[in-house]
């Protein structure tokens, strides 16, 4: 709705709106006729209630706020240099270095060695990077992928002219497909511009920077670039559309009218753009249904955000990784869809725990449900049920009651195949529970949750208490042994296993669930071997006729053989990248046991022990769907 200062002005705007509707309908049904007659004013003085962004200081300004505009200006003579690199990282810090070797992380952030591509042909690096897209199965695998893409490393020179395409551009594109927007922007800022095939031309760099801002909500920075670019490149339709949108946000409606009329006169058939411009102007109450998120352009998403319009969302689980973090904060979406996206994003490492909790706090909950949260959550295994349970537990002030509730929440999470996410959610709350003897019954649960959440130091005192509690009975002993197994998988041989420990673990698992025990044992012993432990051959002979095979996903054989060769010959970057690619696009348990354990072994052989340990723990947790019993305190 447009607010006006006079009734005559209001009438004039509404009349102009109907002229626009007629013109748009004509343009898409008989576009050729528009160019034959005199131009008609399509958006006469549209106006807007108020600027959605502060008015720009000038389309060609060079003020401090427009630093990125100057640096990214799409002029062939522009040279943005390498500003924006993180302290301690320099594009001249490596031998055989070029602008492609730039990175944004250092050794303190677990960067891979600068020699990680030694022995790998440039063409192979390019082909592998082009395969990056589907979300890695776990947050730990995604972290490894980001370290591969962000580490400064020398890139082999091209031996074939066909290979002289930009490897750093391929890295930036991979970050986009992964939805790693902060890292995408940091790397983009760090890459020197240039006209060489291996560098980023200024025009391309400006386009990438603008799209990133439109996607992430940094519209002010995108518009600072776009408003200059629409003057520098008036023939480029992208910049004209982006610039007209930015003019609308700045309340420059006469300029918007001129540019939209020009686009229509030139035969532009981008119906979605014109519909969204109508929505941004506030002159329309009904819009055709927007496409699914995966079909939208960055500019579309920015326009939707400004107009309060949502994309179609038939299945939040099908949203590509590149858009999960974007749409989680997209307020025009249905809240239920945002909540499902946030849970999925947290599991994949795309959404922070705090963002998920913020959405949990917005769930509409009947106060009466808070009194029976555990029962309600067990009956409602949905995001709403988990939000109810978290809020009930977080509001509990008595440590004993909180510990009892967290124990049940962890068991529910394990039964639903969400133990890792549940542990990360509740680990900070467990820190508020005293590590004293009245809570010894909770020790194994607390230790396991901390280990799953990557907080091994916090787990240590609880592990000591759990070891003492294990003497109280078989259920306590089973829970303790499970925590020890998790600790071993997360730290390798730093956690030694006592003699006969695995024999006792096997007995406990078999007693709890004999039908699943062989598969769990096969997986655990395979993971232990993959991380350096020795397993007697008698163990495997005892399982050959018990662990039944199942239908599962297997990566392409050529990928697995290429990974084996890379790992065996120490080609670090190649082997690590192929390992993550082999476990992308599906859940961990969709893969067969051999694929999972060989992935862990490949990381170990490459010297990435910490990554191997973390992956082995993730696999074990995903497979541990049967909750271990424990005795709650009185």
XYZ file of C-alpha atoms in Angstrom:
634
model
C 0.000 0.000 0.000
C 1.377 3.420 -0.979
C 0.810 6.337 1.389
C 0.343 9.727 -0.316
C 0.093 13.313 0.831
C -3.053 14.162 -1.137
C -6.054 12.310 -2.506
C -5.240 13.505 -6.018
C -1.736 12.092 -5.717
C -3.150 8.759 -4.566
C -5.513 8.631 -7.542
C -2.655 9.445 -9.890
C -0.486 6.637 -8.497
C -3.283 4.092 -8.780
C -3.962 5.162 -12.333
C -0.289 4.784 -13.104
C -0.315 1.312 -11.599
C -3.087 0.183 -13.965
C -1.178 1.604 -16.913
C 1.792 -0.462 -15.788
C -0.295 -3.643 -15.547
C -1.615 -3.137 -19.054
C 1.839 -2.407 -20.426
C 3.350 -5.469 -18.784
C 0.615 -7.740 -20.111
C 1.139 -6.340 -23.584
C 4.890 -6.710 -23.359
C 4.723 -10.448 -22.700
C 1.880 -11.224 -25.118
C 2.827 -8.977 -28.022
C 6.271 -7.626 -27.266
C 6.999 -6.667 -30.861
C 4.215 -4.087 -30.903
C 5.756 -2.073 -28.060
C 8.613 -0.886 -30.197
C 6.285 0.332 -32.956
C 4.419 3.078 -31.091
C 5.442 5.971 -28.918
C 6.737 4.986 -25.471
C 4.135 5.017 -22.729
C 4.970 5.873 -19.136
C 4.925 2.476 -17.466
C 5.666 3.516 -13.887
C 4.647 7.169 -13.626
C 5.955 8.508 -10.326
C 5.477 5.216 -8.517
C 6.813 6.470 -5.248
C 7.214 4.366 -2.138
C 6.207 4.791 1.496
C 9.838 5.393 2.485
C 13.292 4.446 1.276
C 14.151 0.852 2.125
C 17.822 1.852 2.117
C 19.375 5.260 2.796
C 19.723 7.264 -0.449
C 23.034 6.591 -2.161
C 25.607 9.353 -1.855
C 26.036 9.383 -5.621
C 26.187 6.905 -8.435
C 29.847 7.462 -8.991
C 30.982 8.423 -5.509
C 34.263 7.388 -3.984
C 33.384 7.930 -0.338
C 34.699 5.680 2.394
C 31.459 3.711 2.402
C 31.965 2.895 -1.263
C 35.449 1.447 -0.946
C 34.280 -1.869 -2.363
C 32.615 -0.086 -5.245
C 35.881 1.483 -6.320
C 37.790 -1.757 -5.856
C 35.201 -3.834 -7.672
C 34.273 -1.310 -10.354
C 33.889 -3.197 -13.632
C 36.482 -1.215 -15.528
C 39.197 -3.014 -17.528
C 41.818 -0.825 -15.889
C 40.705 -1.534 -12.305
C 43.210 -3.321 -10.080
C 41.872 -4.299 -6.701
C 45.123 -5.798 -5.452
C 45.025 -8.400 -2.682
C 43.442 -6.360 0.075
C 41.207 -8.178 2.491
C 43.474 -11.153 3.131
C 43.628 -12.383 6.676
C 46.560 -11.307 8.833
C 49.485 -13.651 8.365
C 48.434 -14.849 4.902
C 50.110 -13.313 1.886
C 49.910 -14.278 -1.737
C 53.696 -13.908 -1.919
C 54.426 -16.233 0.995
C 54.829 -19.403 -1.086
C 57.334 -20.671 -3.605
C 56.018 -21.173 -7.118
C 53.179 -18.896 -6.093
C 50.589 -17.119 -8.184
C 47.387 -15.285 -7.422
C 45.626 -18.661 -7.523
C 47.541 -19.864 -4.471
C 45.985 -17.324 -2.132
C 44.219 -18.585 0.978
C 42.351 -17.152 3.944
C 43.317 -19.496 6.782
C 46.620 -20.231 8.495
C 48.137 -23.082 10.464
C 46.346 -21.933 13.602
C 43.105 -22.750 11.778
C 44.289 -26.180 10.600
C 45.189 -25.098 7.085
C 46.482 -27.914 4.910
C 50.143 -27.739 3.796
C 51.092 -25.399 0.964
C 52.336 -28.485 -0.929
C 49.020 -30.317 -0.774
C 48.596 -30.337 -4.581
C 52.077 -31.726 -5.262
C 51.795 -34.621 -7.698
C 48.252 -33.785 -8.785
C 47.822 -32.432 -12.342
C 46.087 -29.099 -12.699
C 43.400 -30.647 -14.916
C 42.554 -33.195 -12.198
C 42.209 -30.421 -9.584
C 39.809 -28.571 -11.865
C 37.688 -31.672 -12.524
C 37.488 -32.525 -8.822
C 36.538 -28.984 -7.813
C 33.766 -29.035 -10.409
C 32.254 -32.037 -8.586
C 31.880 -30.124 -5.306
C 28.250 -29.234 -4.783
C 26.140 -31.649 -2.806
C 26.382 -31.248 0.945
C 28.984 -33.444 2.696
C 27.319 -35.982 4.969
C 28.583 -34.426 8.227
C 29.737 -31.091 9.578
C 33.230 -32.529 10.096
C 33.506 -33.478 6.411
C 32.291 -30.018 5.442
C 34.965 -28.509 7.681
C 37.617 -30.562 5.888
C 36.274 -29.462 2.518
C 36.437 -25.806 3.575
C 40.052 -26.226 4.706
C 40.904 -27.703 1.302
C 39.293 -24.740 -0.458
C 40.644 -22.010 1.840
C 44.222 -23.150 2.491
C 46.951 -21.241 0.632
C 48.680 -23.754 -1.625
C 50.785 -23.741 -4.773
C 48.837 -24.784 -7.880
C 50.597 -26.701 -10.675
C 51.157 -24.823 -13.904
C 49.060 -25.808 -16.899
C 50.763 -28.125 -19.389
C 47.873 -27.851 -21.841
C 46.413 -24.488 -22.934
C 42.964 -25.959 -22.338
C 43.763 -26.148 -18.612
C 44.527 -22.451 -18.243
C 41.262 -21.713 -16.520
C 41.198 -20.247 -13.058
C 41.566 -22.728 -10.225
C 40.814 -20.005 -7.691
C 37.559 -19.261 -9.547
C 36.730 -22.973 -9.274
C 37.381 -22.756 -5.512
C 35.098 -19.740 -5.203
C 32.364 -21.526 -7.171
C 32.699 -24.570 -4.910
C 32.271 -22.385 -1.817
C 29.118 -20.952 -3.363
C 27.635 -24.402 -3.931
C 28.472 -25.363 -0.350
C 26.706 -22.265 0.982
C 29.872 -21.083 2.760
C 29.081 -17.420 2.206
C 31.399 -15.741 4.751
C 34.312 -17.844 3.451
C 33.239 -17.165 -0.141
C 33.407 -13.417 0.434
C 36.746 -13.606 2.283
C 38.376 -15.590 -0.517
C 36.858 -13.364 -3.180
C 38.270 -10.304 -1.390
C 41.695 -11.941 -1.197
C 42.080 -12.803 -4.876
C 43.934 -10.224 -6.991
C 42.056 -9.083 -10.054
C 43.564 -9.344 -13.495
C 42.891 -10.107 -17.133
C 44.917 -13.339 -17.164
C 42.903 -16.536 -17.697
C 43.914 -17.797 -14.270
C 42.849 -14.606 -12.460
C 39.519 -12.893 -11.831
C 38.646 -10.172 -14.342
C 37.321 -7.043 -12.597
C 33.876 -7.350 -14.208
C 33.489 -10.939 -13.044
C 34.723 -10.120 -9.576
C 32.210 -7.267 -9.318
C 29.377 -9.590 -10.414
C 30.312 -12.278 -7.870
C 30.582 -9.728 -5.078
C 27.217 -8.203 -5.966
C 25.443 -11.564 -6.112
C 26.918 -12.555 -2.753
C 25.615 -9.366 -1.143
C 22.163 -9.870 -2.631
C 22.026 -13.409 -1.267
C 23.336 -12.695 2.223
C 21.362 -9.509 2.802
C 24.262 -7.073 2.409
C 22.236 -5.164 -0.158
C 23.897 -1.845 0.601
C 27.297 -3.113 -0.537
C 25.801 -4.780 -3.617
C 23.985 -1.594 -4.588
C 27.136 0.484 -4.186
C 28.718 -1.706 -6.862
C 25.632 -2.030 -9.066
C 24.869 1.694 -9.253
C 28.354 2.423 -10.593
C 28.285 -0.590 -12.918
C 24.976 0.338 -14.570
C 26.628 3.583 -15.706
C 29.912 1.938 -16.767
C 28.208 -0.895 -18.675
C 24.819 0.425 -19.843
C 24.476 -2.410 -22.359
C 24.723 -5.137 -19.691
C 21.197 -6.199 -18.762
C 22.252 -7.675 -15.402
C 23.622 -4.357 -14.163
C 20.607 -2.443 -15.463
C 18.229 -4.699 -13.544
C 20.316 -4.679 -10.385
C 20.730 -0.916 -10.617
C 17.000 -0.304 -11.108
C 16.256 -2.417 -8.037
C 18.753 -0.405 -6.025
C 17.169 2.823 -7.260
C 13.817 1.537 -6.008
C 15.290 0.854 -2.585
C 16.613 4.420 -2.521
C 13.172 5.847 -3.488
C 14.369 7.062 -6.887
C 11.169 6.120 -8.674
C 11.499 8.382 -11.695
C 14.791 6.661 -12.559
C 13.163 3.292 -11.948
C 10.367 4.198 -14.343
C 12.816 5.234 -17.046
C 14.917 2.071 -16.749
C 11.988 -0.349 -16.681
C 10.427 1.346 -19.700
C 13.742 1.075 -21.520
C 14.026 -2.629 -20.734
C 10.532 -3.281 -22.078
C 11.192 -1.216 -25.186
C 14.265 -3.357 -25.816
C 12.126 -6.482 -25.640
C 13.171 -7.825 -22.238
C 10.986 -10.845 -21.419
C 12.061 -11.377 -17.813
C 8.545 -11.659 -16.351
C 9.793 -12.695 -12.906
C 11.915 -9.565 -12.592
C 9.036 -7.250 -13.496
C 6.646 -9.032 -11.158
C 9.097 -8.688 -8.299
C 9.691 -5.018 -9.094
C 5.942 -4.523 -8.756
C 6.141 -6.200 -5.358
C 9.060 -3.997 -4.291
C 7.130 -0.901 -5.351
C 4.196 -1.870 -3.144
C 1.691 -1.527 -5.999
C 0.478 -5.122 -6.028
C -1.228 -7.327 -3.484
C -1.259 -10.579 -5.471
C 1.691 -12.189 -7.225
C 1.920 -15.468 -9.126
C 3.532 -18.226 -7.097
C 7.301 -17.861 -7.108
C 9.509 -20.768 -8.218
C 11.322 -23.048 -5.830
C 14.373 -21.559 -4.160
C 16.837 -23.554 -6.265
C 15.534 -21.847 -9.422
C 15.966 -18.296 -8.114
C 18.773 -15.900 -8.942
C 20.551 -13.871 -6.257
C 18.794 -10.704 -7.431
C 15.433 -12.493 -7.195
C 16.141 -13.407 -3.587
C 17.159 -9.852 -2.714
C 13.970 -8.513 -4.268
C 11.869 -11.088 -2.409
C 13.537 -10.144 0.850
C 12.786 -6.456 0.265
C 9.174 -7.125 -0.760
C 8.407 -9.770 1.875
C 7.728 -12.438 -0.760
C 8.600 -16.107 -0.231
C 9.772 -18.698 -2.756
C 7.880 -21.934 -3.177
C 8.968 -24.528 -0.595
C 7.392 -27.946 -1.325
C 10.183 -29.822 0.476
C 12.674 -28.039 2.778
C 14.866 -31.142 2.724
C 15.415 -30.646 -1.011
C 16.746 -27.085 -0.689
C 20.362 -27.012 -1.937
C 23.097 -26.445 0.622
C 23.939 -23.094 -0.969
C 20.639 -21.623 0.224
C 20.013 -23.253 3.600
C 21.626 -20.544 5.715
C 20.083 -17.839 3.484
C 16.518 -19.112 3.780
C 16.726 -19.982 7.481
C 16.605 -16.245 8.192
C 14.107 -15.501 5.383
C 11.189 -14.168 7.382
C 8.694 -14.372 4.520
C 8.949 -18.174 4.574
C 6.591 -20.292 6.627
C 8.051 -20.603 10.107
C 7.814 -24.409 10.027
C 9.963 -24.489 6.884
C 12.556 -22.180 8.440
C 12.729 -24.401 11.512
C 13.252 -27.552 9.447
C 15.940 -25.809 7.419
C 17.666 -24.655 10.606
C 17.791 -28.185 12.047
C 19.125 -29.577 8.801
C 21.615 -26.730 8.533
C 22.908 -27.244 12.079
C 23.529 -30.923 11.394
C 25.468 -30.094 8.226
C 27.481 -27.283 9.808
C 25.653 -24.511 7.920
C 23.679 -23.016 10.815
C 25.011 -22.157 14.246
C 23.477 -23.660 17.385
C 22.479 -20.180 18.569
C 20.440 -19.586 15.404
C 18.563 -22.837 15.934
C 17.828 -21.981 19.560
C 16.551 -18.550 18.509
C 13.983 -20.264 16.290
C 13.120 -22.772 19.023
C 12.283 -19.786 21.225
C 9.741 -18.585 18.656
C 7.752 -21.829 18.502
C 4.208 -21.326 19.775
C 3.889 -23.633 22.782
C 0.939 -24.105 25.094
C 2.134 -23.527 28.684
C 0.396 -26.734 29.750
C 2.714 -28.715 27.453
C 5.759 -27.543 29.376
C 4.698 -29.677 32.346
C 4.755 -32.855 30.257
C 7.454 -31.945 27.763
C 9.173 -35.346 27.723
C 5.955 -37.198 26.985
C 4.886 -34.652 24.381
C 8.278 -34.692 22.661
C 8.334 -38.490 22.532
C 4.897 -38.443 20.905
C 5.864 -35.680 18.473
C 9.249 -36.473 16.844
C 9.234 -33.217 14.893
C 11.048 -29.901 15.105
C 8.187 -28.537 17.231
C 8.531 -31.426 19.674
C 12.272 -30.877 19.944
C 11.743 -27.149 20.478
C 9.284 -27.882 23.289
C 11.714 -30.265 24.962
C 14.663 -27.890 24.722
C 12.742 -24.973 26.165
C 11.386 -27.071 29.015
C 14.879 -28.313 29.886
C 16.536 -24.899 29.518
C 13.960 -23.379 31.867
C 14.555 -26.055 34.521
C 16.480 -24.566 37.443
C 16.975 -27.726 39.556
C 20.173 -29.532 38.434
C 18.753 -32.970 39.272
C 15.597 -32.442 37.231
C 17.632 -30.982 34.375
C 20.008 -33.964 34.331
C 17.103 -36.420 34.263
C 15.454 -34.561 31.399
C 18.671 -34.259 29.381
C 19.279 -37.979 29.791
C 15.886 -38.695 28.255
C 16.442 -36.117 25.500
C 19.739 -37.798 24.575
C 18.033 -41.171 24.456
C 15.326 -39.755 22.191
C 17.979 -38.207 19.976
C 19.824 -41.510 19.700
C 16.628 -43.386 18.851
C 15.802 -40.839 16.125
C 19.308 -40.982 14.637
C 19.994 -37.417 15.824
C 22.354 -38.077 18.716
C 25.163 -35.800 17.504
C 22.834 -32.832 16.976
C 21.155 -33.478 20.334
C 24.495 -33.626 22.123
C 25.630 -30.326 20.592
C 22.351 -28.729 21.616
C 22.502 -29.775 25.276
C 26.249 -29.824 25.988
C 26.296 -26.193 27.265
C 23.413 -27.017 29.624
C 25.260 -30.061 30.943
C 28.147 -27.786 31.913
C 25.865 -26.245 34.535
C 25.373 -29.613 36.283
C 27.880 -30.268 39.102
C 30.351 -33.138 38.681
C 29.623 -34.618 42.082
C 28.638 -38.048 43.400
C 24.857 -37.385 43.514
C 25.013 -37.228 39.714
C 27.144 -40.328 39.180
C 24.187 -42.072 37.493
C 24.369 -39.352 34.807
C 28.158 -39.536 34.306
C 28.262 -41.779 31.226
C 25.545 -39.752 29.505
C 27.317 -36.474 30.222
C 30.698 -37.801 29.050
C 29.218 -39.216 25.841
C 27.401 -35.967 25.049
C 30.551 -33.902 25.547
C 32.598 -36.232 23.335
C 29.952 -36.135 20.600
C 29.922 -32.333 20.808
C 33.715 -32.156 20.446
C 34.290 -31.078 24.055
C 36.669 -33.798 25.268
C 38.167 -31.715 28.072
C 34.723 -31.247 29.606
C 34.128 -34.991 29.303
C 37.208 -36.028 31.333
C 35.844 -35.658 34.910
C 32.591 -37.328 33.938
C 34.513 -40.247 32.412
C 36.322 -40.852 35.684
C 33.026 -40.860 37.540
C 31.430 -43.159 34.935
C 34.263 -45.684 35.348
C 33.509 -45.916 39.062
C 29.777 -46.115 38.434
C 30.310 -49.010 35.982
C 30.932 -51.302 38.961
C 27.341 -50.813 40.115
C 25.748 -53.063 37.513
C 25.592 -54.230 33.867
C 23.551 -51.273 32.614
C 26.005 -48.744 34.054
C 28.916 -50.785 32.671
C 27.379 -50.841 29.179
C 26.864 -47.061 29.205
C 30.450 -46.498 30.371
C 31.903 -48.809 27.712
C 29.983 -46.940 25.021
C 31.483 -43.663 26.262
C 34.961 -45.209 26.213
C 34.452 -46.403 22.635
C 33.414 -42.885 21.630
C 36.450 -41.453 23.369
C 38.750 -43.932 21.611
C 37.310 -43.173 18.188
C 37.621 -39.428 18.761
C 41.241 -39.546 19.990
C 42.790 -42.741 18.616
C 45.478 -44.568 20.580
C 45.640 -41.754 23.135
C 42.745 -43.650 24.715
C 44.022 -47.223 25.235
C 41.521 -50.071 25.561
C 42.065 -52.504 28.403
C 42.466 -56.208 27.788
C 39.144 -57.923 27.116
C 37.407 -54.528 26.815
C 36.077 -55.226 23.329
C 34.955 -58.695 24.375
C 32.883 -57.152 27.162
C 31.581 -54.467 24.814
C 30.443 -57.184 22.398
C 28.591 -59.047 25.138
C 26.801 -55.889 26.242
C 25.737 -54.929 22.715
C 24.579 -58.454 21.974
C 22.475 -58.546 25.129
C 20.852 -55.194 24.326
C 19.997 -55.898 20.671
C 21.136 -59.236 19.250
C 19.648 -58.499 15.827
C 21.811 -55.358 15.374
C 24.893 -56.540 17.265
C 26.793 -58.137 14.313
C 26.430 -55.039 12.119
C 27.526 -52.745 14.959
C 30.510 -54.945 15.740
C 31.554 -55.121 12.082
C 31.423 -51.344 11.826
C 33.250 -50.677 15.106
C 36.069 -53.138 14.459
C 36.449 -51.737 10.943
C 36.682 -48.187 12.300
C 39.232 -49.225 14.916
C 41.392 -50.897 12.298
C 41.085 -47.879 10.017
C 42.444 -45.651 12.785
C 45.424 -47.869 13.622
C 44.144 -50.545 16.018
C 44.852 -54.239 15.446
C 41.871 -56.590 15.357
C 42.455 -60.365 15.582
C 41.393 -62.296 12.520
C 39.235 -64.482 14.724
C 36.916 -61.487 15.182
C 36.201 -61.317 11.455
C 35.772 -65.071 11.116
C 33.153 -64.904 13.833
C 31.166 -62.257 11.953
C 31.319 -63.403 8.325
C 27.965 -65.196 8.468
C 26.173 -62.786 10.815
C 26.433 -59.237 9.458
C 23.870 -59.332 6.649
C 24.494 -56.980 3.691
C 21.968 -54.249 2.928
C 21.068 -52.015 0.031
C 23.358 -49.018 0.196
C 24.879 -46.186 -1.781
C 28.320 -46.692 -3.287
C 30.386 -43.893 -4.859
C 31.601 -44.417 -8.442
C 34.324 -47.098 -8.484
C 36.737 -44.826 -10.364
C 36.460 -42.237 -7.587
C 37.253 -44.836 -4.930
C 40.223 -46.224 -6.850
C 41.536 -42.709 -7.494
C 41.235 -41.986 -3.773
C 43.083 -45.178 -2.869
C 45.926 -44.294 -5.226
C 46.116 -40.702 -3.923
C 46.150 -41.836 -0.293
C 48.714 -44.552 -0.946
C 51.041 -42.109 -2.682
C 50.641 -39.201 -0.293
C 48.815 -36.767 -2.599
C 47.186 -34.937 0.275
C 44.847 -32.441 -1.380
C 43.650 -34.936 -3.967
C 43.022 -37.735 -1.463
C 41.247 -35.472 1.033
C 39.020 -33.914 -1.624
C 38.073 -37.291 -3.078
C 37.251 -38.581 0.401
C 34.769 -35.777 1.027
C 33.292 -36.166 -2.459
C 32.788 -39.884 -1.845
C 30.590 -39.087 1.178
C 28.552 -36.174 -0.180
C 24.905 -35.971 -1.173
C 23.534 -38.582 1.229
C 23.348 -39.566 4.891
C 26.262 -41.507 6.386
C 24.204 -44.641 6.891
C 23.163 -44.628 3.232
C 26.692 -45.872 2.466
C 27.908 -49.423 2.975
C 30.230 -50.222 5.840
C 33.206 -50.822 3.553
C 32.901 -47.368 1.964
C 32.679 -45.720 5.385
C 35.620 -47.503 6.956
C 37.814 -47.091 3.863
C 37.083 -43.355 3.921
C 38.424 -43.207 7.473
C 41.456 -45.274 6.443
C 42.203 -42.920 3.540
C 42.295 -39.911 5.860
C 44.575 -41.782 8.255
C 46.979 -42.719 5.467
C 47.088 -39.085 4.347
C 48.204 -38.021 7.815
C 44.869 -36.338 8.621
C 44.447 -38.269 11.857
C 42.162 -35.766 13.583
C 39.828 -35.747 10.598
C 39.863 -39.545 10.517
C 39.005 -39.711 14.234
C 36.161 -37.231 13.905
C 34.694 -39.050 10.905
C 34.921 -42.411 12.656
C 33.073 -40.972 15.663
C 30.378 -39.479 13.406
C 29.902 -42.856 11.730
C 29.680 -44.688 15.043
C 27.128 -42.230 16.421
C 25.004 -42.436 13.285
C 24.946 -46.221 13.573
C 24.163 -46.264 17.299
C 20.411 -45.894 16.961
C 19.628 -48.081 19.976
C 19.853 -46.076 23.203
C 21.997 -47.521 25.938
C 19.982 -47.860 29.163
C 20.972 -45.957 32.246
C 19.638 -45.622 35.741
C 18.382 -42.165 36.669
C 19.006 -40.698 40.087
C 16.247 -40.340 42.593
